[in-house]
Coordinates of C-alpha atoms in Angstrom, one line a residue:
Chain R
M1 CA -38.0 -6.9 14.4
A2 CA -36.9 -9.5 17.0
P3 CA -40.3 -10.3 18.5
Q4 CA -41.7 -10.8 15.1
E5 CA -39.0 -13.2 14.3
R6 CA -39.5 -15.2 17.4
Q7 CA -43.2 -15.3 16.8
L8 CA -42.5 -16.8 13.4
K9 CA -40.1 -19.3 14.8
T10 CA -42.8 -20.8 17.0
A11 CA -45.4 -20.4 14.4
S12 CA -43.7 -22.6 11.8
P13 CA -44.0 -26.3 12.7
G14 CA -40.8 -27.2 10.9
A15 CA -38.7 -25.3 13.4
L16 CA -40.0 -27.4 16.3
V17 CA -39.7 -30.9 14.9
H18 CA -36.4 -32.2 16.1
L19 CA -35.4 -30.1 19.0
P20 CA -33.3 -32.0 21.5
R21 CA -33.4 -29.0 23.8
Q22 CA -35.7 -26.0 23.6
T23 CA -33.8 -22.8 23.2
P24 CA -34.5 -20.8 26.4
P25 CA -36.1 -17.4 26.0
D26 CA -33.1 -15.5 27.5
E27 CA -31.2 -16.2 24.3
E28 CA -31.6 -12.5 23.3
A29 CA -30.0 -11.3 26.5
L30 CA -26.5 -11.8 25.2
P31 CA -24.5 -8.6 25.6
D32 CA -24.1 -7.0 22.2
P33 CA -21.8 -4.0 22.5
R34 CA -22.7 -2.3 19.2
L35 CA -21.6 1.3 18.5
S36 CA -23.7 2.1 15.5
D37 CA -27.2 1.4 14.3
V38 CA -26.2 -0.4 11.1
D39 CA -28.6 -3.4 10.8
E40 CA -27.8 -6.8 9.3
W41 CA -28.6 -5.4 5.8
G42 CA -26.2 -2.5 6.2
R43 CA -29.0 0.0 6.6
S44 CA -28.5 2.7 9.2
E45 CA -31.6 4.7 10.3
H46 CA -29.3 7.6 11.2
I47 CA -27.8 7.8 7.8
R48 CA -31.2 7.1 6.2
E49 CA -32.6 10.0 8.2
L50 CA -29.8 12.3 7.0
A51 CA -30.4 11.2 3.4
R52 CA -34.1 11.9 3.8
R53 CA -33.4 15.4 5.1
L54 CA -31.2 16.0 2.1
Y55 CA -33.5 14.4 -0.4
D56 CA -36.7 16.0 0.9
P57 CA -36.3 19.3 -1.0
L58 CA -35.6 17.4 -4.2
Y59 CA -38.7 15.2 -3.6
R60 CA -41.0 18.2 -2.8
N61 CA -39.7 21.0 -4.9
W62 CA -37.9 19.4 -7.8
F63 CA -40.1 16.4 -8.6
R64 CA -43.1 17.6 -6.6
A65 CA -44.1 14.0 -6.1
E66 CA -47.8 13.2 -5.7
W67 CA -49.2 9.9 -4.6
E68 CA -52.5 8.3 -5.2
G69 CA -53.7 5.3 -3.2
L70 CA -50.9 5.4 -0.6
E71 CA -53.3 3.9 1.9
K72 CA -53.1 0.6 -0.1
I73 CA -49.5 0.0 1.2
P74 CA -49.7 -2.1 4.3
T75 CA -48.6 -0.3 7.5
S76 CA -47.5 -3.5 9.1
G77 CA -46.5 -6.9 7.8
G78 CA -44.3 -7.7 4.8
A79 CA -45.1 -6.7 1.3
L80 CA -43.2 -6.7 -2.0
I81 CA -43.5 -3.4 -3.8
V82 CA -43.0 -3.5 -7.5
A83 CA -42.9 -0.6 -10.0
N84 CA -42.0 0.3 -13.5
H85 CA -38.4 1.5 -13.8
A86 CA -36.9 4.2 -16.0
G87 CA -34.3 6.9 -16.4
A88 CA -30.5 6.4 -17.0
I89 CA -29.9 6.8 -13.3
P90 CA -33.4 6.1 -12.1
S91 CA -35.1 8.5 -9.7
D92 CA -38.1 6.3 -9.2
A93 CA -36.4 4.2 -6.5
P94 CA -35.4 7.1 -4.2
V95 CA -38.8 8.8 -4.7
I96 CA -40.7 5.6 -3.8
M97 CA -38.5 4.8 -0.8
H98 CA -38.6 8.4 0.4
G99 CA -42.3 8.8 -0.1
I100 CA -43.3 5.6 1.8
E101 CA -40.8 6.3 4.6
Q102 CA -42.1 9.8 5.1
E103 CA -45.7 9.0 4.8
L104 CA -45.9 5.6 6.5
G105 CA -42.9 5.9 8.8
R106 CA -41.7 2.4 8.1
P107 CA -38.4 1.5 6.3
V108 CA -38.3 0.3 2.7
Y109 CA -35.5 -1.9 1.5
G110 CA -34.7 -1.2 -2.1
M111 CA -33.5 -4.3 -3.8
A112 CA -31.2 -3.8 -6.8
E113 CA -28.5 -5.3 -9.0
H114 CA -25.6 -6.8 -7.2
L115 CA -23.3 -4.6 -9.2
F116 CA -23.9 -1.8 -6.6
K117 CA -22.2 -3.8 -3.9
A118 CA -19.0 -4.0 -6.0
L119 CA -18.6 -0.3 -6.4
P120 CA -16.6 1.5 -3.8
V121 CA -18.3 4.4 -1.9
V122 CA -21.5 4.0 -3.9
G123 CA -22.0 0.5 -2.7
T124 CA -21.5 1.4 1.0
L125 CA -23.8 4.5 0.7
W126 CA -26.4 2.5 -1.1
A127 CA -26.4 -0.1 1.6
R128 CA -26.5 2.4 4.5
T129 CA -29.5 4.1 2.9
G130 CA -31.5 0.9 2.6
G131 CA -30.2 -0.8 -0.5
V132 CA -30.1 -4.6 -0.5
A133 CA -28.7 -6.9 -3.2
A134 CA -31.6 -8.6 -5.1
H135 CA -30.9 -12.1 -4.0
P136 CA -33.9 -14.4 -3.5
E137 CA -32.5 -15.4 0.0
N138 CA -32.3 -11.8 1.0
A139 CA -35.8 -11.1 -0.2
H140 CA -37.2 -14.1 1.6
R141 CA -35.5 -13.2 4.9
L142 CA -36.7 -9.6 4.6
L143 CA -40.3 -10.4 3.7
R144 CA -41.0 -13.7 5.4
E145 CA -39.0 -13.6 8.6
Q146 CA -38.7 -9.9 9.2
Q147 CA -42.0 -8.8 7.6
Q148 CA -40.5 -5.7 6.0
L149 CA -41.3 -3.7 2.9
A150 CA -39.1 -4.5 0.0
L151 CA -39.0 -2.7 -3.3
V152 CA -38.1 -4.4 -6.6
F153 CA -38.1 -3.4 -10.2
P154 CA -38.9 -6.5 -12.2
E155 CA -37.7 -4.9 -15.4
G156 CA -34.3 -4.5 -14.0
T157 CA -31.8 -2.7 -16.2
K158 CA -33.9 -3.4 -19.2
G159 CA -36.2 -0.7 -17.9
T160 CA -33.7 1.9 -17.1
G161 CA -31.5 1.2 -20.2
K162 CA -34.2 1.8 -22.7
L163 CA -34.1 4.8 -25.1
Y164 CA -36.3 7.9 -24.7
Q165 CA -38.3 6.9 -27.8
D166 CA -39.4 3.7 -26.0
R167 CA -40.6 5.7 -22.9
Y168 CA -43.3 4.1 -20.8
Q169 CA -43.2 0.9 -22.8
L170 CA -42.8 -1.6 -19.9
R171 CA -40.1 -4.3 -20.6
R172 CA -40.3 -8.0 -19.8
F173 CA -40.8 -8.6 -16.1
G174 CA -37.8 -10.8 -15.8
R175 CA -38.7 -14.5 -15.4
G176 CA -41.4 -13.8 -12.8
G177 CA -39.0 -14.3 -10.0
F178 CA -40.6 -11.5 -8.0
V179 CA -43.9 -13.4 -7.9
E180 CA -42.3 -16.5 -6.7
I181 CA -40.5 -14.6 -4.0
A182 CA -43.8 -13.1 -2.8
M183 CA -45.5 -16.5 -2.9
R184 CA -42.7 -18.2 -1.0
A185 CA -42.7 -15.4 1.6
G186 CA -46.5 -15.4 1.8
V187 CA -46.8 -11.6 1.3
P188 CA -48.8 -9.5 -1.1
I189 CA -47.4 -7.7 -4.1
V190 CA -48.2 -4.0 -4.2
P191 CA -47.7 -2.6 -7.7
I192 CA -46.9 1.1 -8.1
A193 CA -47.2 2.9 -11.5
V194 CA -44.7 5.8 -11.8
V195 CA -44.9 8.7 -14.3
G196 CA -42.1 11.3 -14.6
S197 CA -39.1 9.0 -14.2
E198 CA -38.7 8.7 -18.0
E199 CA -38.4 12.4 -18.5
A200 CA -36.2 13.0 -15.4
M201 CA -33.1 11.5 -17.2
P202 CA -33.9 10.4 -20.8
I203 CA -31.4 8.3 -22.7
L204 CA -30.7 9.5 -26.2
W205 CA -28.0 7.1 -27.2
K206 CA -26.1 4.2 -25.8
V207 CA -22.5 3.4 -26.2
P208 CA -22.1 -0.4 -25.9
R209 CA -18.3 -0.3 -26.3
I210 CA -17.9 1.9 -23.2
A211 CA -20.4 -0.2 -21.2
Q212 CA -18.4 -3.3 -22.1
M213 CA -15.2 -1.6 -21.0
L214 CA -16.6 -0.5 -17.7
G215 CA -18.5 -3.7 -17.1
V216 CA -21.8 -1.9 -16.6
P217 CA -25.2 -2.9 -18.1
Y218 CA -25.3 0.2 -20.4
A219 CA -23.4 3.5 -21.0
P220 CA -26.0 6.2 -21.8
I221 CA -25.7 9.6 -23.4
T222 CA -28.5 11.4 -21.6
A223 CA -30.3 14.6 -22.4
N224 CA -29.1 15.8 -19.0
M225 CA -25.5 15.5 -20.1
L226 CA -26.2 17.7 -23.2
V227 CA -27.9 20.4 -21.0
F228 CA -25.9 20.3 -17.8
G229 CA -22.6 19.0 -19.1
P230 CA -21.2 15.5 -18.8
L231 CA -20.5 15.5 -15.1
L232 CA -23.4 17.3 -13.6
G233 CA -25.7 15.7 -16.2
L234 CA -24.7 12.3 -14.9
V235 CA -26.3 13.0 -11.5
L236 CA -28.8 15.8 -11.9
P237 CA -32.3 14.8 -13.2
F238 CA -34.7 17.2 -14.9
P239 CA -37.5 18.5 -12.8
A240 CA -40.2 16.3 -14.3
K241 CA -43.4 16.1 -12.3
F242 CA -43.7 12.7 -10.5
R243 CA -47.0 11.0 -10.1
L244 CA -47.3 7.7 -8.4
T245 CA -50.4 5.5 -8.3
V246 CA -50.6 2.5 -6.0
L247 CA -52.6 -0.3 -7.4
D248 CA -54.6 -2.8 -5.5
P249 CA -52.4 -5.3 -3.7
V250 CA -52.2 -8.8 -5.2
H251 CA -52.6 -11.7 -2.7
F252 CA -51.7 -15.2 -3.6
D253 CA -53.7 -18.1 -2.1
V254 CA -50.8 -20.5 -2.2
P255 CA -49.0 -21.9 0.9
P256 CA -45.7 -20.2 1.7
D257 CA -42.2 -21.8 2.0
Q258 CA -42.6 -24.2 -0.9
D259 CA -39.6 -25.2 -2.9
R260 CA -41.4 -24.6 -6.2
Y261 CA -44.5 -23.0 -7.5
S262 CA -46.3 -23.7 -10.7
K263 CA -44.3 -21.9 -13.4
S264 CA -47.5 -21.1 -15.4
R265 CA -49.1 -19.6 -12.3
V266 CA -46.0 -17.5 -11.6
M267 CA -45.7 -16.3 -15.2
D268 CA -49.5 -15.6 -15.5
A269 CA -49.4 -13.5 -12.3
A270 CA -46.3 -11.7 -13.4
E271 CA -47.8 -10.9 -16.8
D272 CA -51.1 -9.8 -15.1
I273 CA -49.2 -7.3 -12.9
R274 CA -47.2 -6.0 -15.9
V275 CA -50.4 -5.5 -17.9
R276 CA -52.1 -3.7 -15.1
L277 CA -49.1 -1.5 -14.5
Q278 CA -48.9 -0.7 -18.2
A279 CA -52.6 0.2 -18.4
T280 CA -52.3 2.4 -15.3
V281 CA -49.3 4.2 -16.8
Y282 CA -51.2 4.8 -20.0
E283 CA -54.2 6.2 -18.0
M284 CA -51.9 8.5 -16.1
L285 CA -50.2 9.7 -19.3
Q286 CA -53.7 10.4 -20.8
A287 CA -54.5 12.6 -17.9
R288 CA -51.0 14.3 -17.9
K289 CA -51.2 17.8 -19.5
S290 CA -47.6 18.7 -19.0
V291 CA -44.3 16.8 -18.4
W292 CA -43.1 19.5 -16.0
F293 CA -46.3 20.5 -14.3
G294 CA -48.4 17.3 -14.4
Chain Q
M1 CA -21.9 -47.9 29.1
T2 CA -18.3 -47.1 29.2
G3 CA -17.1 -43.6 28.5
R4 CA -16.1 -42.3 25.1
R5 CA -12.7 -42.7 23.5
V6 CA -11.8 -39.6 21.6
L7 CA -9.1 -38.8 19.1
V8 CA -8.2 -35.2 18.5
T9 CA -6.2 -34.3 15.4
G10 CA -3.9 -31.3 15.4
L11 CA -3.3 -31.5 19.1
S12 CA -0.5 -28.9 19.0
T13 CA -2.5 -26.3 17.1
F14 CA -4.5 -23.8 19.0
W15 CA -7.8 -25.5 18.4
G16 CA -6.6 -29.1 19.0
G17 CA -5.1 -28.0 22.3
R18 CA -8.1 -26.0 23.4
V19 CA -10.5 -28.8 22.5
A20 CA -8.4 -31.4 24.3
Q21 CA -8.2 -29.2 27.4
S22 CA -11.9 -28.8 27.4
L23 CA -12.5 -32.6 26.9
E24 CA -10.2 -33.4 29.9
R25 CA -12.8 -31.8 32.2
D26 CA -15.5 -34.1 31.0
P27 CA -15.6 -37.2 33.3
T28 CA -17.6 -39.2 30.8
I29 CA -14.7 -39.3 28.4
D30 CA -12.4 -42.2 29.2
V31 CA -9.6 -41.7 26.7
I32 CA -8.3 -38.7 24.8
V33 CA -5.6 -39.3 22.2
G34 CA -4.1 -36.3 20.5
L35 CA -2.3 -36.5 17.2
D36 CA 0.2 -34.1 15.7
T37 CA 3.6 -33.6 14.1
R38 CA 4.8 -31.3 16.8
E39 CA 4.7 -31.4 20.5
P40 CA 1.7 -30.0 22.3
S41 CA 1.8 -26.3 22.9
M42 CA -0.6 -26.2 25.8
P43 CA -0.4 -28.0 29.1
L44 CA -2.6 -31.1 29.1
E45 CA -3.3 -33.5 32.0
R46 CA -4.5 -36.8 30.7
T47 CA -4.4 -36.5 26.9
E48 CA -2.1 -39.0 25.3
F49 CA 0.1 -37.3 22.7
V50 CA 1.1 -39.4 19.6
R51 CA 3.5 -37.9 17.1
A52 CA 2.4 -38.7 13.6
D53 CA 3.3 -37.4 10.2
Q54 CA 1.0 -35.1 8.4
S55 CA -0.6 -37.9 6.4
Y56 CA -1.6 -39.8 9.5
S57 CA -0.2 -43.1 8.2
I58 CA -0.3 -44.7 11.6
L59 CA -3.8 -43.5 12.2
A60 CA -5.6 -46.8 11.4
R61 CA -3.5 -48.6 13.9
I62 CA -4.1 -46.0 16.6
V63 CA -7.8 -46.0 16.0
K64 CA -7.9 -49.8 16.4
A65 CA -5.5 -50.1 19.3
A66 CA -7.2 -47.4 21.4
Q67 CA -10.7 -48.4 20.2
I68 CA -11.4 -44.8 19.3
D69 CA -15.2 -44.1 18.8
T70 CA -15.1 -40.4 18.2
I71 CA -12.7 -38.4 16.0
L72 CA -12.5 -34.6 16.3
H73 CA -10.8 -33.4 13.2
T74 CA -9.7 -29.9 14.2
F75 CA -6.5 -30.0 12.1
L76 CA -7.7 -28.1 9.1
V77 CA -5.7 -25.0 8.2
V78 CA -7.9 -22.0 7.5
D79 CA -5.2 -19.3 7.8
S80 CA -3.2 -19.5 4.6
T81 CA -0.5 -17.0 5.7
H82 CA 3.0 -18.3 6.2
M83 CA 2.2 -21.7 4.7
S84 CA 2.9 -22.8 1.2
G85 CA -0.1 -23.9 -0.9
R86 CA 1.4 -27.4 -1.1
A87 CA 1.7 -27.8 2.6
L88 CA -1.8 -26.6 3.0
H89 CA -3.1 -29.1 0.5
E90 CA -1.1 -31.9 2.2
I91 CA -2.6 -31.1 5.6
N92 CA -6.2 -30.3 4.6
V93 CA -6.9 -32.6 1.7
I94 CA -4.5 -35.5 2.0
G95 CA -4.7 -35.5 5.8
T96 CA -8.5 -35.7 5.8
M97 CA -8.5 -38.3 3.1
N98 CA -6.2 -40.5 5.1
L99 CA -8.2 -39.8 8.2
L100 CA -11.4 -40.8 6.6
A101 CA -9.8 -43.9 5.1
A102 CA -8.7 -45.0 8.5
A103 CA -12.1 -44.3 10.1
G104 CA -13.9 -46.1 7.3
A105 CA -11.8 -49.3 7.5
A106 CA -13.7 -52.6 7.7
D107 CA -13.5 -53.1 11.4
S108 CA -13.1 -49.5 12.5
P109 CA -14.7 -48.7 15.9
V110 CA -15.3 -45.1 14.9
R111 CA -18.9 -44.0 15.2
H112 CA -18.8 -40.2 15.1
I113 CA -16.6 -37.8 13.2
V114 CA -16.6 -34.1 13.8
V115 CA -14.8 -31.9 11.2
K116 CA -14.0 -28.2 11.9
S117 CA -14.4 -26.5 8.5
S118 CA -14.9 -22.8 7.9
T119 CA -17.3 -20.4 6.3
L120 CA -14.5 -19.7 3.8
V121 CA -16.3 -22.4 1.8
Y122 CA -19.0 -19.8 1.0
G123 CA -16.5 -17.4 -0.4
S124 CA -17.0 -13.6 -0.4
T125 CA -18.1 -11.8 -3.5
Y126 CA -20.4 -9.0 -4.4
Q127 CA -23.1 -11.4 -5.6
D128 CA -23.5 -13.2 -2.3
P129 CA -26.7 -13.1 -0.2
A130 CA -26.4 -11.3 3.1
W131 CA -26.7 -14.6 4.9
F132 CA -25.5 -18.0 3.9
R133 CA -27.6 -20.9 5.1
E134 CA -25.9 -24.3 5.2
E135 CA -27.5 -25.2 1.8
T136 CA -26.9 -21.9 0.1
P137 CA -24.5 -22.5 -2.8
R138 CA -21.5 -20.1 -3.2
T139 CA -21.8 -17.7 -6.1
H140 CA -18.4 -17.9 -7.6
S141 CA -15.9 -20.8 -8.0
P142 CA -13.2 -20.6 -5.3
R143 CA -10.1 -18.6 -6.3
T144 CA -7.8 -19.2 -3.3
R145 CA -6.1 -22.4 -2.3
V146 CA -7.5 -22.5 1.2
E147 CA -11.0 -22.3 -0.1
R148 CA -10.4 -24.9 -2.7
S149 CA -8.9 -27.3 -0.2
L150 CA -11.7 -26.9 2.3
I151 CA -14.3 -27.5 -0.4
E152 CA -12.4 -30.7 -1.4
V153 CA -12.3 -31.8 2.3
E154 CA -16.1 -31.3 2.5
G155 CA -16.5 -33.3 -0.6
Y156 CA -14.5 -36.2 0.9
L157 CA -16.6 -36.0 4.0
H158 CA -19.8 -36.0 2.0
D159 CA -18.7 -39.2 0.2
F160 CA -17.6 -40.7 3.5
A161 CA -21.0 -40.0 5.1
E162 CA -22.7 -41.6 2.1
D163 CA -20.5 -44.7 2.2
N164 CA -20.6 -45.2 5.9
P165 CA -24.2 -44.6 7.1
H166 CA -23.4 -46.2 10.4
V167 CA -20.9 -43.4 11.3
M168 CA -22.4 -40.1 12.4
V169 CA -20.8 -37.2 10.6
T170 CA -20.9 -33.6 11.8
L171 CA -19.5 -30.7 9.7
L172 CA -19.1 -27.4 11.5
R173 CA -18.4 -24.3 9.5
F174 CA -16.9 -21.6 11.7
S175 CA -16.9 -17.9 10.7
N176 CA -13.9 -15.8 11.5
V177 CA -12.8 -16.2 15.1
L178 CA -11.9 -13.6 17.5
G179 CA -11.2 -14.0 21.2
T180 CA -8.8 -13.7 24.1
D181 CA -6.0 -15.8 22.7
I182 CA -6.3 -16.7 19.1
V183 CA -4.1 -15.0 16.6
T184 CA -5.4 -14.7 13.0
P185 CA -4.6 -12.2 10.2
I186 CA -7.7 -10.3 11.2
S187 CA -6.7 -10.1 14.9
K188 CA -3.2 -8.9 13.9
A189 CA -4.8 -6.3 11.7
L190 CA -7.0 -5.1 14.6
E191 CA -3.9 -4.8 16.8
L192 CA -2.2 -2.3 14.5
P193 CA -2.3 1.3 15.6
L194 CA -4.4 2.1 12.5
V195 CA -6.6 -0.7 11.2
P196 CA -6.4 -1.3 7.4
K197 CA -9.7 -1.0 5.5
I198 CA -10.3 -0.8 1.8
L199 CA -11.2 2.7 0.6
G200 CA -14.9 3.0 -0.2
Y201 CA -15.9 -0.3 1.4
D202 CA -17.3 -1.0 4.8
P203 CA -18.5 -4.5 4.7
L204 CA -20.6 -6.3 7.3
V205 CA -18.4 -9.0 8.9
Q206 CA -19.3 -11.7 11.4
F207 CA -17.2 -13.3 14.2
V208 CA -17.5 -16.1 16.6
E209 CA -15.8 -16.1 19.9
E210 CA -13.1 -18.8 20.5
D211 CA -14.9 -20.2 23.6
D212 CA -18.1 -20.7 21.5
V213 CA -16.0 -22.6 18.9
V214 CA -14.7 -25.0 21.5
R215 CA -18.1 -25.3 23.2
S216 CA -19.8 -26.0 19.9
I217 CA -17.4 -28.8 19.1
E218 CA -18.1 -30.3 22.5
F219 CA -21.8 -29.7 22.1
V220 CA -22.1 -31.7 18.8
M221 CA -20.0 -34.4 20.3
T222 CA -21.8 -34.9 23.6
N223 CA -25.3 -34.5 22.1
Q224 CA -24.5 -36.6 19.0
V225 CA -25.7 -34.0 16.6
P226 CA -25.2 -35.0 12.9
G227 CA -25.3 -32.7 10.0
I228 CA -23.8 -29.5 8.7
Y229 CA -23.9 -26.4 10.9
N230 CA -22.7 -22.8 10.6
V231 CA -21.1 -21.6 13.8
A232 CA -21.1 -17.8 14.0
G233 CA -22.1 -15.1 16.3
D234 CA -25.4 -13.2 16.0
G235 CA -25.4 -10.2 13.8
R236 CA -23.1 -8.6 11.3
V237 CA -21.1 -5.5 12.1
P238 CA -19.4 -3.0 9.7
W239 CA -15.7 -3.4 9.6
T240 CA -15.1 0.2 10.8
E241 CA -17.3 -0.4 13.8
V242 CA -15.2 -3.5 14.6
A243 CA -12.2 -1.2 14.6
H244 CA -14.0 1.3 16.8
I245 CA -15.1 -1.3 19.3
C246 CA -11.3 -2.1 19.6
G247 CA -10.8 1.6 20.1
K248 CA -8.9 2.0 16.8
R249 CA -9.1 4.3 13.8
T250 CA -8.9 3.0 10.3
I251 CA -6.5 3.7 7.4
A252 CA -7.7 3.2 3.9
M253 CA -6.0 1.0 1.3
P254 CA -6.7 1.7 -2.4
P255 CA -9.6 -0.2 -3.8
I256 CA -7.6 -1.2 -6.9
L257 CA -4.4 -3.2 -6.6
T258 CA -5.2 -3.7 -3.0
G259 CA -3.0 -6.8 -2.8
L260 CA 0.0 -4.7 -3.8
A261 CA -0.8 -2.1 -1.2
A262 CA -1.3 -4.7 1.5
A263 CA 2.1 -6.3 0.7
P264 CA 4.2 -3.8 2.8
L265 CA 2.0 -4.6 5.8
D266 CA 3.5 -8.1 5.7
R267 CA 7.1 -6.9 5.2
L268 CA 7.1 -4.2 7.8
L269 CA 4.5 -5.2 10.4
R270 CA 4.2 -8.9 9.9
V271 CA 0.5 -8.6 9.2
D272 CA -0.2 -10.7 6.1
L273 CA -3.6 -10.1 4.6
P274 CA -4.2 -13.0 2.3
E275 CA -6.6 -12.8 -0.7
E276 CA -9.5 -14.3 1.1
T277 CA -9.2 -11.8 3.9
L278 CA -9.0 -8.9 1.4
A279 CA -12.2 -10.2 -0.2
L280 CA -13.8 -10.2 3.2
L281 CA -12.7 -6.6 3.8
R282 CA -14.4 -5.7 0.6
Y283 CA -17.7 -7.7 0.6
G284 CA -18.0 -9.2 4.1
R285 CA -19.9 -12.4 4.7
G286 CA -22.8 -13.6 6.9
A287 CA -23.5 -17.2 8.0
D288 CA -27.0 -18.0 9.3
N289 CA -26.3 -19.6 12.7
R290 CA -29.9 -20.6 13.5
R291 CA -29.7 -24.3 12.6
L292 CA -27.2 -24.9 15.4
K293 CA -29.4 -22.9 17.8
R294 CA -32.4 -25.0 16.9
A295 CA -30.3 -28.1 17.7
G296 CA -30.0 -26.6 21.2
F297 CA -26.7 -24.8 21.2
Q298 CA -26.5 -21.6 23.1
Y299 CA -23.9 -19.0 22.1
R300 CA -22.3 -16.9 24.8
Y301 CA -21.2 -14.1 22.5
T302 CA -22.6 -12.2 19.6
T303 CA -20.4 -10.9 16.8
A304 CA -20.0 -7.5 18.6
G305 CA -19.5 -9.5 21.8
A306 CA -16.6 -11.5 20.3
V307 CA -15.0 -8.3 19.1
E308 CA -15.3 -6.8 22.6
S309 CA -13.8 -10.0 24.1
F310 CA -10.9 -9.7 21.8
A311 CA -10.5 -5.9 22.5
Q312 CA -10.4 -6.4 26.2
A313 CA -7.8 -9.1 26.0
S314 CA -5.8 -7.0 23.6
R315 CA -5.9 -4.0 25.9
L316 CA -4.7 -6.3 28.8
R317 CA -1.9 -7.6 26.6
S318 CA -0.7 -4.2 25.6
T319 CA -0.5 -3.3 29.3
V320 CA 1.0 -6.3 31.0
G321 CA 2.4 -8.3 28.0
E322 CA 1.7 -11.9 27.2
S323 CA -0.2 -13.4 30.2
N324 CA 0.4 -17.1 29.7
P325 CA 3.8 -18.4 30.5
T326 CA 5.0 -20.4 27.5
Y327 CA 4.5 -24.0 28.1
K328 CA 7.2 -26.6 27.0
Y329 CA 6.3 -30.2 26.4
E330 CA 8.7 -32.6 28.1
A331 CA 8.0 -36.2 27.1
E332 CA 9.5 -37.7 30.3
V333 CA 7.6 -35.4 32.6
E334 CA 4.3 -36.0 30.8
N335 CA 4.8 -39.7 30.8
F336 CA 5.6 -39.7 34.5
F337 CA 2.4 -38.0 35.4
R338 CA 0.3 -40.2 33.2
H339 CA 1.8 -43.6 33.6
S340 CA 4.2 -43.9 36.5
P341 CA 3.0 -46.1 39.3
A342 CA 4.4 -43.6 41.7
V343 CA 1.7 -41.1 40.9
V344 CA -1.4 -41.5 43.0
R345 CA -4.3 -41.3 40.7
N346 CA -8.0 -41.1 41.7
A347 CA -7.0 -40.3 45.3
E348 CA -10.2 -40.4 47.2

């Protein structure tokens, strides 16, 4: 991480303009008596490793996740991964993060709603296992300066909060912010189409009054709650077969680090990615013979 | 060129004293004048102490009489414990307002003002980015008095800089400080047998070592660096790890009604955790320190290094007690050494 950062520092001309004194290279040599491996985002490789070990049986035997086009995800350099988002408590995020970390051996930072950070225990665990609040500044630092993989779901809670009857109908891709982030960071967008997440935890009804009371985006009654009971049903997904297809990465030929990008270009690119993802999801559904066996 | 003539506000506070002590070692500085309502709490050799009221009403006269060219405004209160909101407002907002009024007077000789603010101006909420750059806006409006007052101070400074383009203005925002000597609500909390944390939260916090604070103030003064800069150690460390570096275990406070649960700490153990500190223990805060590094400043401590420095001093204190003998300012004695013809100065 550090050498990449330094390389960037010298590569960008802005950083060198008004330097009264050049920072000497032994700057990194400061003693740093850390005791844990929690990084500046709150991610700990140890805890992530433990989470991977616990999650692997679920990934392999419960969801039986299968990838297509995994080689399209860059093994080095930053990239913004986007995917369709579904399920009351979505399983697509952990499946994508787990899959890429297992197969490519590089960390994925999952960017999500700030709300996570406000929740006790959940927020801390989420951060330790690679969750980062979806703030444009965070995304830029991760992608541009640290050349990491970041995962976002442009639909946000509109995707996860939709009813089962609307399954696999992709929602609006926000305001195209994810495209702007990728342009500013100078990294490609890698879209992933996911099938299986909708059936893992389908929402039958929503109770807006409870959502309002709890201050959460939606309060679902899921099929899982009917089958497994209200508590277990809140956390245990159905064993739907997961298939993931990585689409061709989208590169933008615009200079990075600009303050603004043409809104029409941003919106066009966002819509283009949404349409391609939607089309791929439909293709995958056409080929799917069974929800449970793929 | 003759040497600089510097005025330090809040001479009797920890920072004013430390900065003045440090300036005294710099031979290019001719005159150091320190202002405060109370007598200095640290031994000083050549700094001239002037007792002033909190609103600095005599400041304009001092500035003119001593031909002050640099003001180091260290007297901003960032620790809101044991001080009423009104007093805090008087010192921070009204004090700065008067100071800037004096510095901006028609024939004022002042050419550089350095203000010691705090990263408290960024706040600490769940919607914050991991790192605040100097331009990053805060995500919620301030809720505590100390944050509000510091934001007001920065507003006045901003206006001053606009109205007085011939005066160089440097605004330094310091993150929470730990070190060998400074006492803050957080350092007190870390000296408890069990360090309080909020159940379910383990935020990433950032510290700057007290020597780096003094050095950065000197740095921007000697190198004439204008602008706004975060001053904070490299890296962010989980609060429980901070406690562990200090060799302490943590004790959890409930995540709801935390303020109520923290109240007995104040009564029984004299560790007052104000609202802004409780917010920090919940969400943490990070300030991007790279702009000051690009300007050429070299830190001596990382965040974990600052914690370690505090932990070592704290262990020493717990074994041998307070190391520094308490200093008592005696006006006659100080005057004798500075001005009596009997004292041989510049003996060569």
